[in-house]
CSV table of C-alpha atoms and ligand atoms in Angstrom, one decimal:
chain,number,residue,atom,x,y,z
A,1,UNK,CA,128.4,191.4,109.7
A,2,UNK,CA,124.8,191.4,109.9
A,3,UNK,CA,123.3,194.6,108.7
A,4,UNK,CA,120.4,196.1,110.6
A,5,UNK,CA,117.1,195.6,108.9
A,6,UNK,CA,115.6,199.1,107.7
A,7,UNK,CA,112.5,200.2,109.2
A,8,UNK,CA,109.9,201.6,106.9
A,9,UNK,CA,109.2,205.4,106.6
A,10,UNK,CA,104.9,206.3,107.2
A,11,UNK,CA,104.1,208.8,104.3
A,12,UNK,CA,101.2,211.2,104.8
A,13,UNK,CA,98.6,212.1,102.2
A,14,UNK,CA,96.2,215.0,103.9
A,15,UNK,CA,94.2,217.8,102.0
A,16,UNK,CA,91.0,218.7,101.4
A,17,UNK,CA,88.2,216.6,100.3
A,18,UNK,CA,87.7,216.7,96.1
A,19,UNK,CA,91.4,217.2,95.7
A,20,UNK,CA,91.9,213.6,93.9
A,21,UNK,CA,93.8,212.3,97.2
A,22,UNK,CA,92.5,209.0,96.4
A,23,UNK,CA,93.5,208.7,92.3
A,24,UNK,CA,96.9,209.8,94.0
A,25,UNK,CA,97.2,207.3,96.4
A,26,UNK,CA,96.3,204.3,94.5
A,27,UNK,CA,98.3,205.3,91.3
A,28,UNK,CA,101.5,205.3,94.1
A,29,UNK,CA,100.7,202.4,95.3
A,30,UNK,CA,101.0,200.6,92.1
A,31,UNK,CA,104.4,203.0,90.8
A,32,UNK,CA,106.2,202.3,93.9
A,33,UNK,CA,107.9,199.3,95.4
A,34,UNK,CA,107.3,198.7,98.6
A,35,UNK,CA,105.0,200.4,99.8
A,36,UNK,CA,101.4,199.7,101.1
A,37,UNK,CA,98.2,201.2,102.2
A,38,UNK,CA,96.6,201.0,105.7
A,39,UNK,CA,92.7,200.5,105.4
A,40,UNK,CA,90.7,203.0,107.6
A,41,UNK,CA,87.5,202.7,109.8
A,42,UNK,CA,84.7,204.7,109.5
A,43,UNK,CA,81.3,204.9,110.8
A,44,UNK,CA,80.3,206.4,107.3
A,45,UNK,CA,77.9,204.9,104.8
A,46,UNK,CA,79.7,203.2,102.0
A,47,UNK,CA,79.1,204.6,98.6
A,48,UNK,CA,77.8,203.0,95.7
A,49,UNK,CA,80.8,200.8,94.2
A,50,UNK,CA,82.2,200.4,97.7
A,51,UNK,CA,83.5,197.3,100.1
A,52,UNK,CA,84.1,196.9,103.0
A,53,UNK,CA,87.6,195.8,104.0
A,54,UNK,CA,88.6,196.8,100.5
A,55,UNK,CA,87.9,200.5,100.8
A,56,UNK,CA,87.2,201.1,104.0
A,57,UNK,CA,86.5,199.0,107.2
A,58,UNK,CA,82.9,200.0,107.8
A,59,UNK,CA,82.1,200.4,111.4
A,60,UNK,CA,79.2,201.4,113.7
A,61,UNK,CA,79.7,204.0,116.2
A,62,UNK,CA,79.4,201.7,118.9
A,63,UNK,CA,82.0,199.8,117.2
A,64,UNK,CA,84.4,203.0,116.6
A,65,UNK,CA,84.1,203.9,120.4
A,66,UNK,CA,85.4,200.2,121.3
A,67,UNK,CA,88.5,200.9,119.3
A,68,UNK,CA,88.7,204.5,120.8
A,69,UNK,CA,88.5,203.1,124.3
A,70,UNK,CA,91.1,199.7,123.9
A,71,UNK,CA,93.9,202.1,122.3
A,72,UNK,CA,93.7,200.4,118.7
A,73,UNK,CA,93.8,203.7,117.0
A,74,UNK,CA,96.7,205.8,116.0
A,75,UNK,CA,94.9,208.1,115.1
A,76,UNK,CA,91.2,209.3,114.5
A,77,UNK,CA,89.5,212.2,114.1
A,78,UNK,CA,86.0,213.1,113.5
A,79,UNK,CA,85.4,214.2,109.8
A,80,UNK,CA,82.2,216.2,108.2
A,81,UNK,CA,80.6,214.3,110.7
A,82,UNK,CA,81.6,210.6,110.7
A,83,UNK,CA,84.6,208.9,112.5
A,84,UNK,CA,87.6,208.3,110.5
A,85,UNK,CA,90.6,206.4,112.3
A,86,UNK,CA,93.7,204.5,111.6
A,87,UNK,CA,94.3,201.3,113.1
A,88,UNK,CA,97.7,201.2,115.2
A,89,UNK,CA,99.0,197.4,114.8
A,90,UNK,CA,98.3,197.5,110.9
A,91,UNK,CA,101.0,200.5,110.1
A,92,UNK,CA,103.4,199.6,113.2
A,93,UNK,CA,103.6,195.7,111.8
A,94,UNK,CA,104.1,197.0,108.1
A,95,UNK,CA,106.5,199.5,109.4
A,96,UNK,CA,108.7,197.1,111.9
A,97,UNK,CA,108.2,195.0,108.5
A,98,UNK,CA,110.5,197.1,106.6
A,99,UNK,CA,107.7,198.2,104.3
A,100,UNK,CA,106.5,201.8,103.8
A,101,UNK,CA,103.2,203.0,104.7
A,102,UNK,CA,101.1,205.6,103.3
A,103,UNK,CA,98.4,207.1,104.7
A,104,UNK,CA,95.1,208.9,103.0
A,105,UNK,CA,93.7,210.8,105.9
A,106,UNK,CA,92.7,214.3,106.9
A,107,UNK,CA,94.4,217.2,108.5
A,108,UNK,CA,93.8,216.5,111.6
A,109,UNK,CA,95.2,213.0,111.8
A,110,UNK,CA,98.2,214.0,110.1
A,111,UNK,CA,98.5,216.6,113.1
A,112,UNK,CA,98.2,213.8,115.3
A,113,UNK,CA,100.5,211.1,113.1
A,114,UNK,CA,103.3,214.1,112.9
A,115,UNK,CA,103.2,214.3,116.7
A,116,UNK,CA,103.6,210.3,117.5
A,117,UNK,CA,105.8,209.5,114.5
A,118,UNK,CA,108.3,212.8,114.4
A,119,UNK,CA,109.9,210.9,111.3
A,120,UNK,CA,107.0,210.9,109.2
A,121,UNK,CA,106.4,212.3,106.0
A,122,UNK,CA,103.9,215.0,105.5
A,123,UNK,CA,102.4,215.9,102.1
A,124,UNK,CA,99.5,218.6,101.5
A,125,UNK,CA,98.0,218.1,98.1
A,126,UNK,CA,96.4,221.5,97.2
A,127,UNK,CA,93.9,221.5,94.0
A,128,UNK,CA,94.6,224.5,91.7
A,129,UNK,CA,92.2,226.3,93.3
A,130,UNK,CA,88.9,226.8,95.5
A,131,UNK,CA,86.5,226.9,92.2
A,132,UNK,CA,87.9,223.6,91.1
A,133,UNK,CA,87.7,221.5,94.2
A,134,UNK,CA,84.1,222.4,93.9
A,135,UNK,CA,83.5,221.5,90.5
A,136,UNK,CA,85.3,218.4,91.2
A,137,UNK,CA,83.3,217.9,94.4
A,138,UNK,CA,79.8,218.4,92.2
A,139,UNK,CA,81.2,215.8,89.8
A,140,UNK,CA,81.8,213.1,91.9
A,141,UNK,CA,77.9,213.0,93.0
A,142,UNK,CA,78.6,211.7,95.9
A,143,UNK,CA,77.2,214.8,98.5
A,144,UNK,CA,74.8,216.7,98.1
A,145,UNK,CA,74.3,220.3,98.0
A,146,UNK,CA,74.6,221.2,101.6
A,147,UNK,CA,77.0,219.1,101.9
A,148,UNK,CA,79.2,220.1,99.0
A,149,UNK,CA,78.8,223.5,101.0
A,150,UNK,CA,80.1,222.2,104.3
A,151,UNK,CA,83.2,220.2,102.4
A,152,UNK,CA,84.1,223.7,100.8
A,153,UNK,CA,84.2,225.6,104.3
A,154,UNK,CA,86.2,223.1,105.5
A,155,UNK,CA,89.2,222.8,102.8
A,156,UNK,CA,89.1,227.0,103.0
A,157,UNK,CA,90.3,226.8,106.6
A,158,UNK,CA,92.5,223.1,105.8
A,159,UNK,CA,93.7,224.8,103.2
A,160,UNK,CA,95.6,227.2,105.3
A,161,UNK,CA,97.6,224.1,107.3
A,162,UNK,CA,99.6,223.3,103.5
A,163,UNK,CA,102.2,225.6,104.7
A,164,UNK,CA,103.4,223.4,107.3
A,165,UNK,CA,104.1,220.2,105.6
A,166,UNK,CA,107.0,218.8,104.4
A,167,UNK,CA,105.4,218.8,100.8
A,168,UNK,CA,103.0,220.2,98.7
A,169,UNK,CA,102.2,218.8,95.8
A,170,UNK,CA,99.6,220.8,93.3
A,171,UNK,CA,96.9,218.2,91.7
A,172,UNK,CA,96.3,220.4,88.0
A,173,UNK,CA,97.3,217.7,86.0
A,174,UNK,CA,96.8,214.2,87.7
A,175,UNK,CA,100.0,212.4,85.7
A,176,UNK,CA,101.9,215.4,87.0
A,177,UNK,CA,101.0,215.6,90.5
A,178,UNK,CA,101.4,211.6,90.5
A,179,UNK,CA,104.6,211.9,88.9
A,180,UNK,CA,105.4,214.8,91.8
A,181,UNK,CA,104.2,212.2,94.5
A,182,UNK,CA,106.3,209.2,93.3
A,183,UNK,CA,109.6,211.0,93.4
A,184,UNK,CA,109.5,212.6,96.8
A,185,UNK,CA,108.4,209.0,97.9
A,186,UNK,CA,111.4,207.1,96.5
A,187,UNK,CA,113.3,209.8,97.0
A,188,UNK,CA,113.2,209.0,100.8
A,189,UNK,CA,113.7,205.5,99.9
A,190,UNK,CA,117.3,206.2,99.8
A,191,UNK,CA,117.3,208.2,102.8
A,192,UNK,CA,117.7,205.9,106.4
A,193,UNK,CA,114.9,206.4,108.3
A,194,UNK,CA,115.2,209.4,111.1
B,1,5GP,P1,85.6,210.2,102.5
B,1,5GP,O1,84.4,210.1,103.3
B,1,5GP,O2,85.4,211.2,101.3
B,1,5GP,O3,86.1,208.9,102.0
B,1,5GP,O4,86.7,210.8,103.4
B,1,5GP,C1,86.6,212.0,104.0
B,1,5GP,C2,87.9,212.5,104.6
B,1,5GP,O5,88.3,211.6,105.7
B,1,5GP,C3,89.0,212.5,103.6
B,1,5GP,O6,89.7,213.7,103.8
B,1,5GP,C4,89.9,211.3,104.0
B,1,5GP,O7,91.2,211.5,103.6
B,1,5GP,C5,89.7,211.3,105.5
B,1,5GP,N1,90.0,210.0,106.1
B,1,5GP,C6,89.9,208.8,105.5
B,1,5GP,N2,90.4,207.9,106.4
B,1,5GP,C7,90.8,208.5,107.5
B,1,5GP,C8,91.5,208.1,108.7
B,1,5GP,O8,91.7,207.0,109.0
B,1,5GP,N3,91.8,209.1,109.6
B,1,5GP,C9,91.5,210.4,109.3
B,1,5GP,N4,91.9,211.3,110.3
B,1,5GP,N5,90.9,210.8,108.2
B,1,5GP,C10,90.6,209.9,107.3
Protein backbone atom coordinates (compact mmCIF):
# COMPACT_ATOMS: atom_id res chain seq x y z
CA UNK A 1 0.00 0.00 0.00
CA UNK A 2 1.54 3.23 -0.88
CA UNK A 3 1.24 5.77 1.87
CA UNK A 4 0.48 9.31 0.96
CA UNK A 5 3.44 11.59 1.11
CA UNK A 6 2.96 14.29 4.09
CA UNK A 7 2.69 17.72 3.15
CA UNK A 8 4.68 20.14 5.18
CA UNK A 9 3.06 22.41 7.85
CA UNK A 10 4.12 26.69 7.23
CA UNK A 11 5.06 27.97 10.82
CA UNK A 12 4.73 31.70 11.53
CA UNK A 13 7.18 33.79 13.39
CA UNK A 14 5.56 37.58 13.68
CA UNK A 15 6.14 40.21 16.49
CA UNK A 16 7.52 43.32 16.95
CA UNK A 17 10.80 44.50 15.70
CA UNK A 18 13.75 44.19 18.62
CA UNK A 19 12.02 41.12 20.02
CA UNK A 20 15.05 38.60 18.91
CA UNK A 21 12.68 37.02 16.14
CA UNK A 22 15.70 36.51 14.12
CA UNK A 23 18.20 34.65 17.04
CA UNK A 24 14.87 32.57 17.26
CA UNK A 25 14.46 31.69 13.93
CA UNK A 26 17.94 30.65 13.03
CA UNK A 27 18.58 28.73 16.44
CA UNK A 28 15.18 26.53 15.06
CA UNK A 29 16.45 26.17 12.07
CA UNK A 30 19.50 24.35 13.20
CA UNK A 31 17.45 22.35 16.38
CA UNK A 32 14.88 21.08 14.11
CA UNK A 33 14.82 18.49 11.32
CA UNK A 34 13.20 19.37 8.53
CA UNK A 35 12.49 22.37 8.46
CA UNK A 36 13.73 25.42 6.29
CA UNK A 37 13.58 29.08 5.93
CA UNK A 38 12.06 31.12 2.98
CA UNK A 39 14.33 34.16 2.09
CA UNK A 40 12.39 37.52 1.79
CA UNK A 41 12.49 40.60 -0.57
CA UNK A 42 12.89 43.87 0.47
CA UNK A 43 13.45 47.15 -1.05
CA UNK A 44 15.41 48.03 2.27
CA UNK A 45 19.07 48.90 2.49
CA UNK A 46 21.11 45.94 3.70
CA UNK A 47 22.92 46.46 6.97
CA UNK A 48 26.41 46.29 7.63
CA UNK A 49 27.29 42.33 7.72
CA UNK A 50 24.50 41.62 5.30
CA UNK A 51 24.01 39.59 1.77
CA UNK A 52 22.04 39.46 -0.44
CA UNK A 53 20.27 36.18 -1.18
CA UNK A 54 21.69 35.01 2.20
CA UNK A 55 19.67 37.36 4.34
CA UNK A 56 17.53 38.94 2.36
CA UNK A 57 16.86 39.21 -1.43
CA UNK A 58 17.55 42.90 -1.98
CA UNK A 59 15.26 44.54 -4.36
CA UNK A 60 14.43 47.92 -5.89
CA UNK A 61 11.04 49.18 -5.78
CA UNK A 62 10.61 49.00 -9.31
CA UNK A 63 11.64 45.47 -8.88
CA UNK A 64 9.10 44.80 -5.77
CA UNK A 65 6.20 46.16 -7.93
CA UNK A 66 7.08 43.51 -10.83
CA UNK A 67 6.52 40.79 -8.28
CA UNK A 68 3.40 42.61 -6.88
CA UNK A 69 1.94 42.86 -10.37
CA UNK A 70 2.88 38.93 -11.82
CA UNK A 71 1.41 37.32 -8.54
CA UNK A 72 4.87 36.02 -7.15
CA UNK A 73 4.07 37.06 -3.69
CA UNK A 74 2.22 35.32 -0.99
CA UNK A 75 2.43 37.72 0.83
CA UNK A 76 3.86 41.34 1.38
CA UNK A 77 3.24 44.11 3.21
CA UNK A 78 4.73 47.43 3.59
CA UNK A 79 6.88 47.70 6.83
CA UNK A 80 8.42 51.02 8.68
CA UNK A 81 8.50 52.08 5.35
CA UNK A 82 10.13 49.48 2.94
CA UNK A 83 8.44 46.55 1.15
CA UNK A 84 8.82 43.25 2.78
CA UNK A 85 7.26 40.17 0.76
CA UNK A 86 7.36 36.41 0.59
CA UNK A 87 7.90 34.68 -2.52
CA UNK A 88 5.01 32.18 -3.35
CA UNK A 89 6.74 29.19 -5.42
CA UNK A 90 9.73 29.02 -2.71
CA UNK A 91 7.32 28.00 0.41
CA UNK A 92 4.65 26.13 -1.91
CA UNK A 93 7.65 23.80 -3.57
CA UNK A 94 9.17 23.26 0.05
CA UNK A 95 5.79 22.59 1.34
CA UNK A 96 4.39 20.17 -1.62
CA UNK A 97 8.15 18.91 -0.77
CA UNK A 98 7.15 17.50 2.45
CA UNK A 99 9.46 20.00 4.34
CA UNK A 100 8.35 22.54 6.83
CA UNK A 101 8.54 26.16 6.39
CA UNK A 102 8.95 28.89 8.70
CA UNK A 103 8.44 32.20 8.19
CA UNK A 104 10.05 35.55 9.93
CA UNK A 105 7.67 38.20 8.95
CA UNK A 106 5.49 40.90 10.36
CA UNK A 107 1.95 41.03 11.58
CA UNK A 108 0.54 41.88 8.78
CA UNK A 109 1.70 39.11 6.54
CA UNK A 110 0.94 36.67 9.08
CA UNK A 111 -2.71 38.22 8.75
CA UNK A 112 -2.52 37.55 5.19
CA UNK A 113 -0.58 33.91 5.44
CA UNK A 114 -3.40 32.79 8.14
CA UNK A 115 -6.05 33.83 5.57
CA UNK A 116 -4.46 31.70 2.40
CA UNK A 117 -3.07 28.91 4.41
CA UNK A 118 -6.00 28.27 7.25
CA UNK A 119 -3.54 25.31 8.46
CA UNK A 120 -0.78 27.46 9.35
CA UNK A 121 0.88 27.90 12.40
CA UNK A 122 0.87 31.24 14.13
CA UNK A 123 3.34 32.30 16.77
CA UNK A 124 3.55 35.88 18.50
CA UNK A 125 6.84 36.32 20.29
CA UNK A 126 6.29 39.07 22.86
CA UNK A 127 9.63 40.62 24.67
CA UNK A 128 9.15 40.89 28.48
CA UNK A 129 8.14 44.17 28.00
CA UNK A 130 7.90 47.62 26.19
CA UNK A 131 11.16 49.09 28.11
CA UNK A 132 13.18 46.11 26.95
CA UNK A 133 12.34 45.98 23.25
CA UNK A 134 13.75 49.42 23.36
CA UNK A 135 16.79 48.82 25.03
CA UNK A 136 17.28 46.04 22.77
CA UNK A 137 16.32 48.17 19.82
CA UNK A 138 19.11 51.00 20.96
CA UNK A 139 21.55 48.03 21.21
CA UNK A 140 21.33 46.70 17.98
CA UNK A 141 22.44 50.25 16.35
CA UNK A 142 20.96 49.60 13.60
CA UNK A 143 18.07 52.84 13.54
CA UNK A 144 18.37 55.65 14.69
CA UNK A 145 16.66 57.77 17.00
CA UNK A 146 13.55 58.61 15.26
CA UNK A 147 13.48 55.65 14.02
CA UNK A 148 13.82 53.63 17.28
CA UNK A 149 10.72 55.97 18.06
CA UNK A 150 8.59 54.87 15.11
CA UNK A 151 9.53 50.88 15.71
CA UNK A 152 8.25 51.40 19.42
CA UNK A 153 4.72 52.92 18.21
CA UNK A 154 4.48 50.32 16.08
CA UNK A 155 5.11 47.03 18.35
CA UNK A 156 2.56 49.06 21.10
CA UNK A 157 -0.27 48.67 18.60
CA UNK A 158 1.31 44.92 17.17
CA UNK A 159 1.59 44.06 20.36
CA UNK A 160 -2.07 43.96 20.91
CA UNK A 161 -2.60 41.27 17.73
CA UNK A 162 -0.57 38.37 20.28
CA UNK A 163 -3.83 37.45 21.57
CA UNK A 164 -4.90 35.97 18.48
CA UNK A 165 -2.27 33.52 17.68
CA UNK A 166 -1.99 30.10 18.05
CA UNK A 167 1.18 30.72 20.33
CA UNK A 168 2.88 33.04 22.25
CA UNK A 169 6.11 32.53 23.17
CA UNK A 170 7.83 35.18 25.73
CA UNK A 171 11.67 36.00 24.63
CA UNK A 172 13.18 36.76 28.61
CA UNK A 173 15.59 34.25 28.34
CA UNK A 174 16.71 33.45 24.70
CA UNK A 175 17.62 29.37 25.49
CA UNK A 176 14.14 29.46 26.96
CA UNK A 177 12.09 30.99 24.49
CA UNK A 178 14.14 28.80 21.89
CA UNK A 179 13.59 25.87 23.78
CA UNK A 180 9.63 27.10 23.90
CA UNK A 181 9.79 27.45 20.00
CA UNK A 182 11.29 24.02 19.29
CA UNK A 183 8.68 22.05 21.06
CA UNK A 184 5.49 23.58 19.70
CA UNK A 185 7.33 23.08 16.24
CA UNK A 186 8.02 19.29 16.58
CA UNK A 187 5.24 19.03 18.39
CA UNK A 188 3.16 19.53 15.20
CA UNK A 189 5.44 17.28 13.55
CA UNK A 190 3.51 14.50 14.83
CA UNK A 191 0.33 15.94 14.05
CA UNK A 192 -1.01 15.31 10.09
CA UNK A 193 -1.26 18.34 8.53
CA UNK A 194 -5.08 20.02 8.64
P1 LIG B 1 14.13 44.24 9.31
O1 LIG B 1 14.17 45.42 8.38
O2 LIG B 1 14.43 44.64 10.73
O3 LIG B 1 14.94 43.08 8.80
O4 LIG B 1 12.62 43.69 9.31
C1 LIG B 1 11.56 44.55 9.63
C2 LIG B 1 10.29 43.75 9.80
O5 LIG B 1 9.89 43.17 8.55
C3 LIG B 1 10.46 42.58 10.77
O6 LIG B 1 9.31 42.57 11.61
C4 LIG B 1 10.48 41.37 9.87
O7 LIG B 1 9.98 40.22 10.52
C5 LIG B 1 9.54 41.82 8.76
N1 LIG B 1 9.70 41.04 7.53
C6 LIG B 1 10.81 40.46 7.05
N2 LIG B 1 10.55 39.80 5.92
C7 LIG B 1 9.22 39.93 5.69
C8 LIG B 1 8.33 39.44 4.69
O8 LIG B 1 8.69 38.73 3.75
N3 LIG B 1 7.02 39.80 4.79
C9 LIG B 1 6.55 40.59 5.82
N4 LIG B 1 5.25 40.86 5.83
N5 LIG B 1 7.36 41.05 6.77
C10 LIG B 1 8.67 40.73 6.72
Amino acid sequence: MSEQKRRGRLFVLAGPSGVGKGTLRAQALSDVENLTYSISCTTRKPRDGERDGVDYHFITRKEFEEKIAGGLFLEHAVVHGEHYGTLREDILRELESGRDVLLEIDVQGAQQIRALLPGSVLIFILPPSLEVLEERLRKRKTESEEKIGRRLEVAKKEMEQAKEYDHVVFNEVMERASEELRRIITRYGKEAQT
